Amino acid sequence: MSEPELNTKDATPSSTPDDLNKAAFEVIGQPRRRVDGRSKVLGQTPFADDLKLPRMLHMRLLRSPYPHARIRGIDTSRAERADGVKLVLTGADLPIPYGILPVSQDEHPLCPDVVRFVGDPVAAVVADTEEQAQAALRSIEVDYEVLTTIASAEEALEVHEPQIHRYAQSGNIHKRVALEFGDVPEALDGADHVFEDVFFYQGNTHLPIEQHASLAALDPDGKLAIWSSTQTPHYLHKALAKALEFPAHKIRVIACPNGGGFGGKSDPFNHEVVACKAALVLGRPVKVCLNREEVFYCHRGRHPVLMRFRTGVKQDGTIVGMDLETLLDGGAYGSYGVASTFYTGALQTVTYEIPRYRFRAARAFTNKPPCGPKRGHGTVQPRFGQEIQLDKIAVALGKDPAELRLQQLVKDDSLTANYLSISKIGLRQCIEKVVEGSDWKRRWGKLPEGRGLGLACSSYLSGAGLPIYWNKMPHSGVQLRIDRMGAVTAFCGATEIGQGSDDVLAGCVAEVLGLDPHDIHLRTGATDITPIDLGSYSSRVTLMMGNAAIEAAERARSTIAAAVAEKLSVPKGRLVFAERRVFDSADPEQGMSFQEAVILAEAKFGTLGSVGSYTPPVSPARFKGGGVGPSPTYSYSAAVVEVEVDPLTGWLHVHKVWIGHDIGRALNPVLVRGQVEGSVYMGLGEGLMEEQTFRRLPPKLSHAAVHKFPSLLEYKSPTALDMPEVVTYLIEEPDPRGPFGAKEVGQGPLLPIMPAIANAVFDAVGVRVDETPISPEKILAALDLKAKGKPARTGPKGFPTIEWPEPFKVAPPWEGGDGRADDDPKAQRRAISEVRS
């Protein structure tokens, strides 16, 4: 009797998932037997070579050639008849929008009515081969009505119609925020000097080695599974349930180890949703792999940001007040944009003491690929401006830039003006290390013409203090399974994206239980079998997952110790777990192997397991907007960069980088140094050459705004040959809020590199480049102005007039504030309620 075959070729969109799954299970569930001399072992685990399983299909997406257009109609009839094609989907098949933030559910898997950037997907073809799917795409006819293209944030300020999104706050302004901590105008009026500067930070993209890819399939029991290169399996799970109207408990997301992410895989993406829809309709596995050009369209990279800083200082350079305005070019969709907008000002206060601070920001929608959270999310751009302005202040006042910074660092265990809680800060040691290593005091300002040193500092989160969807549940959970063989398996939803999170998980559990990290079995990034972890973003995993892992391991250790203590007749507190043994600290010979200890505990208590979780401390910020910026603790970095500039060509060469990073404690020094040096590499790329820019086609070719460099051939980033010598100093002062004292390292060391380059260029040739990338033509333009006796500077000319909302006014802690806005009705109602209760 022949084995049954699943006839998926004839499966149509009208086939129900239940019918298809029943058919699939009839094949997959067959018992195995010996046929034609081949061994087919009876059991439930099938092997693909033994059974005729549904063959995998391939999907390609049709993308818009226009940056802004209304879809008047789509004709897919020819594509549906093409060779090998099994399914064609359009926006009508997926009408429900989704998004990463609850306030910006503005994306559709396939655009139903309007396309908003070149590359927006409008249809999908699923076929036997990728080539057949791609060929069929070309036969789809789309009737577009071209709409006005908005190509820049400045243009978005002026063009109110057509709106890219109707939910925008005003015209094409997605979000405006205004916060004031203390009377900033009064502080600036009373300052000895007020410095005003305008900076521009160009957008750029992530460039992970691995492109986006997903494989969606239906399990025999009707559950939808997707294997994907995602940093946030939990949030992808949530988006799939919404967009597909599919029960969340019947979905499982498996985050494959990523070949790089850097924030670019933190959103749920349309190709993931569409692949799942196709798998549901066809009952067959569907795979989609984006090419490099499509990755540029997915983007979610660095926002282009225009900034204006007004900073008041005393005669000695001490800051008395700061007024910061930022304008973000957000691209076509919300993504993380609301958070990005707040981040362009939220962390300015956690590095240097700023007694009074005002921050206003606006994010614009434009017809370009959406921007989002690239490494250092939202904080890189204002750090570039602040650190260059501090260098200008030091030079104007005749002070050493290093000393200017050292005299006004924030202090341990303090609150900032905007109510961010500082734990431990090792920035002083970072500055002192790089100053000493680079021989700064002897060489800064004294090198030959064309050679220069530049210094800059930074700070960053060790995980966001609030989840994307606000709730009181833990941000990370770890579950341990311990069996009588002595095996320990750790389950956690955290995703390995190359940053070493699996190593941290194994190391924390092993350290507590006295095992080798290689003894720990790991199951991570799968939403069906692991406790929830919110994802690999905001440098949160080491601190949050690490604390959860320690709690789970300590609970397991306590259970095992109770059984061993009874057996050995020793106090439980005297037991030590080390070198795969459990023994009496007073008499190390009296003990047993870890496996023997586990057997004792299982005999006494039954099956062994434990759980641990982590929730950040409650933030003292209680004003609207105070949810962005809080973190359990902050990391700090300082860098000195040495450059050589050719005054004839403007060519800039980075010779050496000294960087110090306040890590708290390095759980794995090799991985930590790799993260620091990887940040230096990325910082050099952003500082010297990378830019996500667009150009207008000629009017006869639609006058569309198209990506200028959507390939690795033209989009320039450093190679190994471009890397200078990097001297890394790890500053270890354990932070009580981190696992074994550890803090973040994945993003913070990036931030000081770009401003340090700009400051080094000034030291080398006496010109300022107040925008990125710091390219030879900009240096030459500034040198030409210098030769003509004009201000030796290239950069933005000014900042546009923006109609800002009235700011939420919050008194700083040292002015009697309690973290609430003075005129926030919600905060006032909460305060009244608390008094009554």
mmCIF file with all atom_site columns, C-alpha atoms in Angstrom, residues 502-624:
data_model
loop_
_atom_site.group_PDB
_atom_site.id
_atom_site.type_symbol
_atom_site.label_atom_id
_atom_site.label_alt_id
_atom_site.label_comp_id
_atom_site.label_asym_id
_atom_site.label_entity_id
_atom_site.label_seq_id
_atom_site.pdbx_PDB_ins_code
_atom_site.Cartn_x
_atom_site.Cartn_y
_atom_site.Cartn_z
_atom_site.occupancy
_atom_site.B_iso_or_equiv
_atom_site.pdbx_formal_charge
_atom_site.auth_seq_id
_atom_site.auth_comp_id
_atom_site.auth_asym_id
_atom_site.auth_atom_id
_atom_site.pdbx_PDB_model_num
ATOM 1   C CA . ASP A 1 502 ? 23.265 32.959 25.089 1.00 0.00 ? 502 ASP A CA 1
ATOM 2   C CA . ASP A 1 503 ? 26.695 33.090 26.709 1.00 0.00 ? 503 ASP A CA 1
ATOM 3   C CA . VAL A 1 504 ? 25.391 35.456 29.406 1.00 0.00 ? 504 VAL A CA 1
ATOM 4   C CA . LEU A 1 505 ? 22.436 33.175 30.130 1.00 0.00 ? 505 LEU A CA 1
ATOM 5   C CA . ALA A 1 506 ? 24.609 30.074 30.441 1.00 0.00 ? 506 ALA A CA 1
ATOM 6   C CA . GLY A 1 507 ? 27.252 31.923 32.435 1.00 0.00 ? 507 GLY A CA 1
ATOM 7   C CA . CYS A 1 508 ? 24.855 33.368 35.021 1.00 0.00 ? 508 CYS A CA 1
ATOM 8   C CA . VAL A 1 509 ? 23.150 30.027 35.654 1.00 0.00 ? 509 VAL A CA 1
ATOM 9   C CA . ALA A 1 510 ? 26.458 28.143 35.785 1.00 0.00 ? 510 ALA A CA 1
ATOM 10  C CA . GLU A 1 511 ? 28.024 30.646 38.179 1.00 0.00 ? 511 GLU A CA 1
ATOM 11  C CA . VAL A 1 512 ? 25.220 30.222 40.720 1.00 0.00 ? 512 VAL A CA 1
ATOM 12  C CA . LEU A 1 513 ? 25.037 26.428 40.444 1.00 0.00 ? 513 LEU A CA 1
ATOM 13  C CA . GLY A 1 514 ? 28.785 25.852 40.424 1.00 0.00 ? 514 GLY A CA 1
ATOM 14  C CA . LEU A 1 515 ? 28.840 24.377 36.921 1.00 0.00 ? 515 LEU A CA 1
ATOM 15  C CA . ASP A 1 516 ? 30.725 25.056 33.706 1.00 0.00 ? 516 ASP A CA 1
ATOM 16  C CA . PRO A 1 517 ? 28.794 27.216 31.198 1.00 0.00 ? 517 PRO A CA 1
ATOM 17  C CA . HIS A 1 518 ? 29.096 24.355 28.706 1.00 0.00 ? 518 HIS A CA 1
ATOM 18  C CA . ASP A 1 519 ? 27.030 22.223 31.107 1.00 0.00 ? 519 ASP A CA 1
ATOM 19  C CA . ILE A 1 520 ? 23.969 24.421 30.562 1.00 0.00 ? 520 ILE A CA 1
ATOM 20  C CA . HIS A 1 521 ? 21.607 23.494 27.751 1.00 0.00 ? 521 HIS A CA 1
ATOM 21  C CA . LEU A 1 522 ? 19.895 26.533 26.204 1.00 0.00 ? 522 LEU A CA 1
ATOM 22  C CA . ARG A 1 523 ? 16.494 26.945 24.629 1.00 0.00 ? 523 ARG A CA 1
ATOM 23  C CA . THR A 1 524 ? 16.027 30.565 23.599 1.00 0.00 ? 524 THR A CA 1
ATOM 24  C CA . GLY A 1 525 ? 13.983 32.774 21.305 1.00 0.00 ? 525 GLY A CA 1
ATOM 25  C CA . ALA A 1 526 ? 10.975 30.467 20.820 1.00 0.00 ? 526 ALA A CA 1
ATOM 26  C CA . THR A 1 527 ? 7.665  31.908 21.976 1.00 0.00 ? 527 THR A CA 1
ATOM 27  C CA . ASP A 1 528 ? 5.964  28.531 22.431 1.00 0.00 ? 528 ASP A CA 1
ATOM 28  C CA . ILE A 1 529 ? 8.385  26.988 24.940 1.00 0.00 ? 529 ILE A CA 1
ATOM 29  C CA . THR A 1 530 ? 10.204 29.883 26.609 1.00 0.00 ? 530 THR A CA 1
ATOM 30  C CA . PRO A 1 531 ? 9.118  32.505 29.133 1.00 0.00 ? 531 PRO A CA 1
ATOM 31  C CA . ILE A 1 532 ? 8.674  35.919 27.577 1.00 0.00 ? 532 ILE A CA 1
ATOM 32  C CA . ASP A 1 533 ? 11.618 38.210 27.101 1.00 0.00 ? 533 ASP A CA 1
ATOM 33  C CA . LEU A 1 534 ? 10.742 41.489 25.397 1.00 0.00 ? 534 LEU A CA 1
ATOM 34  C CA . GLY A 1 535 ? 13.561 41.279 22.866 1.00 0.00 ? 535 GLY A CA 1
ATOM 35  C CA . SER A 1 536 ? 17.128 42.158 22.002 1.00 0.00 ? 536 SER A CA 1
ATOM 36  C CA . TYR A 1 537 ? 16.947 45.950 21.892 1.00 0.00 ? 537 TYR A CA 1
ATOM 37  C CA . SER A 1 538 ? 17.874 48.932 24.089 1.00 0.00 ? 538 SER A CA 1
ATOM 38  C CA . SER A 1 539 ? 20.884 47.031 25.480 1.00 0.00 ? 539 SER A CA 1
ATOM 39  C CA . ARG A 1 540 ? 18.487 45.321 27.876 1.00 0.00 ? 540 ARG A CA 1
ATOM 40  C CA . VAL A 1 541 ? 19.291 41.614 27.659 1.00 0.00 ? 541 VAL A CA 1
ATOM 41  C CA . THR A 1 542 ? 22.384 41.254 29.856 1.00 0.00 ? 542 THR A CA 1
ATOM 42  C CA . LEU A 1 543 ? 20.885 43.220 32.711 1.00 0.00 ? 543 LEU A CA 1
ATOM 43  C CA . MET A 1 544 ? 17.303 41.988 32.573 1.00 0.00 ? 544 MET A CA 1
ATOM 44  C CA . MET A 1 545 ? 17.749 38.399 31.425 1.00 0.00 ? 545 MET A CA 1
ATOM 45  C CA . GLY A 1 546 ? 20.872 38.106 33.580 1.00 0.00 ? 546 GLY A CA 1
ATOM 46  C CA . ASN A 1 547 ? 19.007 39.139 36.729 1.00 0.00 ? 547 ASN A CA 1
ATOM 47  C CA . ALA A 1 548 ? 16.151 36.754 35.887 1.00 0.00 ? 548 ALA A CA 1
ATOM 48  C CA . ALA A 1 549 ? 18.604 33.901 35.313 1.00 0.00 ? 549 ALA A CA 1
ATOM 49  C CA . ILE A 1 550 ? 20.326 34.523 38.631 1.00 0.00 ? 550 ILE A CA 1
ATOM 50  C CA . GLU A 1 551 ? 16.996 34.514 40.461 1.00 0.00 ? 551 GLU A CA 1
ATOM 51  C CA . ALA A 1 552 ? 15.956 31.228 38.839 1.00 0.00 ? 552 ALA A CA 1
ATOM 52  C CA . ALA A 1 553 ? 19.331 29.628 39.585 1.00 0.00 ? 553 ALA A CA 1
ATOM 53  C CA . GLU A 1 554 ? 19.321 30.815 43.207 1.00 0.00 ? 554 GLU A CA 1
ATOM 54  C CA . ARG A 1 555 ? 15.886 29.285 43.737 1.00 0.00 ? 555 ARG A CA 1
ATOM 55  C CA . ALA A 1 556 ? 17.070 26.005 42.253 1.00 0.00 ? 556 ALA A CA 1
ATOM 56  C CA . ARG A 1 557 ? 20.211 26.096 44.370 1.00 0.00 ? 557 ARG A CA 1
ATOM 57  C CA . SER A 1 558 ? 18.162 26.689 47.514 1.00 0.00 ? 558 SER A CA 1
ATOM 58  C CA . THR A 1 559 ? 16.009 23.613 46.816 1.00 0.00 ? 559 THR A CA 1
ATOM 59  C CA . ILE A 1 560 ? 19.009 21.399 46.106 1.00 0.00 ? 560 ILE A CA 1
ATOM 60  C CA . ALA A 1 561 ? 20.900 22.760 49.109 1.00 0.00 ? 561 ALA A CA 1
ATOM 61  C CA . ALA A 1 562 ? 18.025 21.876 51.449 1.00 0.00 ? 562 ALA A CA 1
ATOM 62  C CA . ALA A 1 563 ? 18.217 18.198 50.450 1.00 0.00 ? 563 ALA A CA 1
ATOM 63  C CA . VAL A 1 564 ? 22.014 18.078 50.648 1.00 0.00 ? 564 VAL A CA 1
ATOM 64  C CA . ALA A 1 565 ? 22.116 19.831 54.022 1.00 0.00 ? 565 ALA A CA 1
ATOM 65  C CA . GLU A 1 566 ? 19.745 17.221 55.443 1.00 0.00 ? 566 GLU A CA 1
ATOM 66  C CA . LYS A 1 567 ? 21.825 14.389 54.034 1.00 0.00 ? 567 LYS A CA 1
ATOM 67  C CA . LEU A 1 568 ? 25.155 15.768 55.301 1.00 0.00 ? 568 LEU A CA 1
ATOM 68  C CA . SER A 1 569 ? 23.721 17.089 58.564 1.00 0.00 ? 569 SER A CA 1
ATOM 69  C CA . VAL A 1 570 ? 25.273 20.525 57.997 1.00 0.00 ? 570 VAL A CA 1
ATOM 70  C CA . PRO A 1 571 ? 23.694 23.982 57.990 1.00 0.00 ? 571 PRO A CA 1
ATOM 71  C CA . LYS A 1 572 ? 22.330 24.906 54.583 1.00 0.00 ? 572 LYS A CA 1
ATOM 72  C CA . GLY A 1 573 ? 24.208 28.195 54.629 1.00 0.00 ? 573 GLY A CA 1
ATOM 73  C CA . ARG A 1 574 ? 27.578 26.404 54.784 1.00 0.00 ? 574 ARG A CA 1
ATOM 74  C CA . LEU A 1 575 ? 27.115 24.622 51.481 1.00 0.00 ? 575 LEU A CA 1
ATOM 75  C CA . VAL A 1 576 ? 29.150 25.686 48.456 1.00 0.00 ? 576 VAL A CA 1
ATOM 76  C CA . PHE A 1 577 ? 28.276 24.974 44.812 1.00 0.00 ? 577 PHE A CA 1
ATOM 77  C CA . ALA A 1 578 ? 31.506 24.869 42.774 1.00 0.00 ? 578 ALA A CA 1
ATOM 78  C CA . GLU A 1 579 ? 33.425 22.707 40.312 1.00 0.00 ? 579 GLU A CA 1
ATOM 79  C CA . ARG A 1 580 ? 30.339 20.551 39.651 1.00 0.00 ? 580 ARG A CA 1
ATOM 80  C CA . ARG A 1 581 ? 30.120 19.642 43.344 1.00 0.00 ? 581 ARG A CA 1
ATOM 81  C CA . VAL A 1 582 ? 28.096 20.601 46.411 1.00 0.00 ? 582 VAL A CA 1
ATOM 82  C CA . PHE A 1 583 ? 30.178 20.534 49.576 1.00 0.00 ? 583 PHE A CA 1
ATOM 83  C CA . ASP A 1 584 ? 30.579 21.837 53.116 1.00 0.00 ? 584 ASP A CA 1
ATOM 84  C CA . SER A 1 585 ? 32.693 24.998 53.158 1.00 0.00 ? 585 SER A CA 1
ATOM 85  C CA . ALA A 1 586 ? 34.056 23.968 56.584 1.00 0.00 ? 586 ALA A CA 1
ATOM 86  C CA . ASP A 1 587 ? 35.023 20.521 55.311 1.00 0.00 ? 587 ASP A CA 1
ATOM 87  C CA . PRO A 1 588 ? 35.290 20.479 51.485 1.00 0.00 ? 588 PRO A CA 1
ATOM 88  C CA . GLU A 1 589 ? 35.833 16.716 51.434 1.00 0.00 ? 589 GLU A CA 1
ATOM 89  C CA . GLN A 1 590 ? 32.334 16.248 52.789 1.00 0.00 ? 590 GLN A CA 1
ATOM 90  C CA . GLY A 1 591 ? 30.102 16.637 49.755 1.00 0.00 ? 591 GLY A CA 1
ATOM 91  C CA . MET A 1 592 ? 28.873 15.077 46.550 1.00 0.00 ? 592 MET A CA 1
ATOM 92  C CA . SER A 1 593 ? 28.656 15.626 42.819 1.00 0.00 ? 593 SER A CA 1
ATOM 93  C CA . PHE A 1 594 ? 26.067 18.010 41.439 1.00 0.00 ? 594 PHE A CA 1
ATOM 94  C CA . GLN A 1 595 ? 24.222 15.093 39.860 1.00 0.00 ? 595 GLN A CA 1
ATOM 95  C CA . GLU A 1 596 ? 24.056 13.251 43.192 1.00 0.00 ? 596 GLU A CA 1
ATOM 96  C CA . ALA A 1 597 ? 22.769 16.417 44.827 1.00 0.00 ? 597 ALA A CA 1
ATOM 97  C CA . VAL A 1 598 ? 20.052 16.734 42.186 1.00 0.00 ? 598 VAL A CA 1
ATOM 98  C CA . ILE A 1 599 ? 18.971 13.117 42.741 1.00 0.00 ? 599 ILE A CA 1
ATOM 99  C CA . LEU A 1 600 ? 18.682 13.758 46.490 1.00 0.00 ? 600 LEU A CA 1
ATOM 100 C CA . ALA A 1 601 ? 16.586 16.875 45.841 1.00 0.00 ? 601 ALA A CA 1
ATOM 101 C CA . GLU A 1 602 ? 14.314 15.167 43.334 1.00 0.00 ? 602 GLU A CA 1
ATOM 102 C CA . ALA A 1 603 ? 13.748 12.275 45.730 1.00 0.00 ? 603 ALA A CA 1
ATOM 103 C CA . LYS A 1 604 ? 12.817 14.724 48.482 1.00 0.00 ? 604 LYS A CA 1
ATOM 104 C CA . PHE A 1 605 ? 10.844 17.374 46.561 1.00 0.00 ? 605 PHE A CA 1
ATOM 105 C CA . GLY A 1 606 ? 9.801  15.724 43.291 1.00 0.00 ? 606 GLY A CA 1
ATOM 106 C CA . THR A 1 607 ? 10.542 16.996 39.787 1.00 0.00 ? 607 THR A CA 1
ATOM 107 C CA . LEU A 1 608 ? 12.923 19.941 39.920 1.00 0.00 ? 608 LEU A CA 1
ATOM 108 C CA . GLY A 1 609 ? 12.459 23.250 38.209 1.00 0.00 ? 609 GLY A CA 1
ATOM 109 C CA . SER A 1 610 ? 12.554 26.937 38.994 1.00 0.00 ? 610 SER A CA 1
ATOM 110 C CA . VAL A 1 611 ? 11.681 30.273 37.487 1.00 0.00 ? 611 VAL A CA 1
ATOM 111 C CA . GLY A 1 612 ? 13.105 33.764 37.753 1.00 0.00 ? 612 GLY A CA 1
ATOM 112 C CA . SER A 1 613 ? 11.969 37.082 36.372 1.00 0.00 ? 613 SER A CA 1
ATOM 113 C CA . TYR A 1 614 ? 13.014 40.712 36.275 1.00 0.00 ? 614 TYR A CA 1
ATOM 114 C CA . THR A 1 615 ? 11.056 43.945 36.382 1.00 0.00 ? 615 THR A CA 1
ATOM 115 C CA . PRO A 1 616 ? 12.920 47.290 36.422 1.00 0.00 ? 616 PRO A CA 1
ATOM 116 C CA . PRO A 1 617 ? 12.490 49.627 39.395 1.00 0.00 ? 617 PRO A CA 1
ATOM 117 C CA . VAL A 1 618 ? 9.672  52.162 39.194 1.00 0.00 ? 618 VAL A CA 1
ATOM 118 C CA . SER A 1 619 ? 10.802 55.450 37.668 1.00 0.00 ? 619 SER A CA 1
ATOM 119 C CA . PRO A 1 620 ? 10.401 58.657 39.680 1.00 0.00 ? 620 PRO A CA 1
ATOM 120 C CA . ALA A 1 621 ? 9.392  60.423 36.430 1.00 0.00 ? 621 ALA A CA 1
ATOM 121 C CA . ARG A 1 622 ? 5.616  60.835 36.595 1.00 0.00 ? 622 ARG A CA 1
ATOM 122 C CA . PHE A 1 623 ? 5.012  63.330 33.812 1.00 0.00 ? 623 PHE A CA 1
ATOM 123 C CA . LYS A 1 624 ? 3.736  62.662 30.288 1.00 0.00 ? 624 LYS A CA 1
#
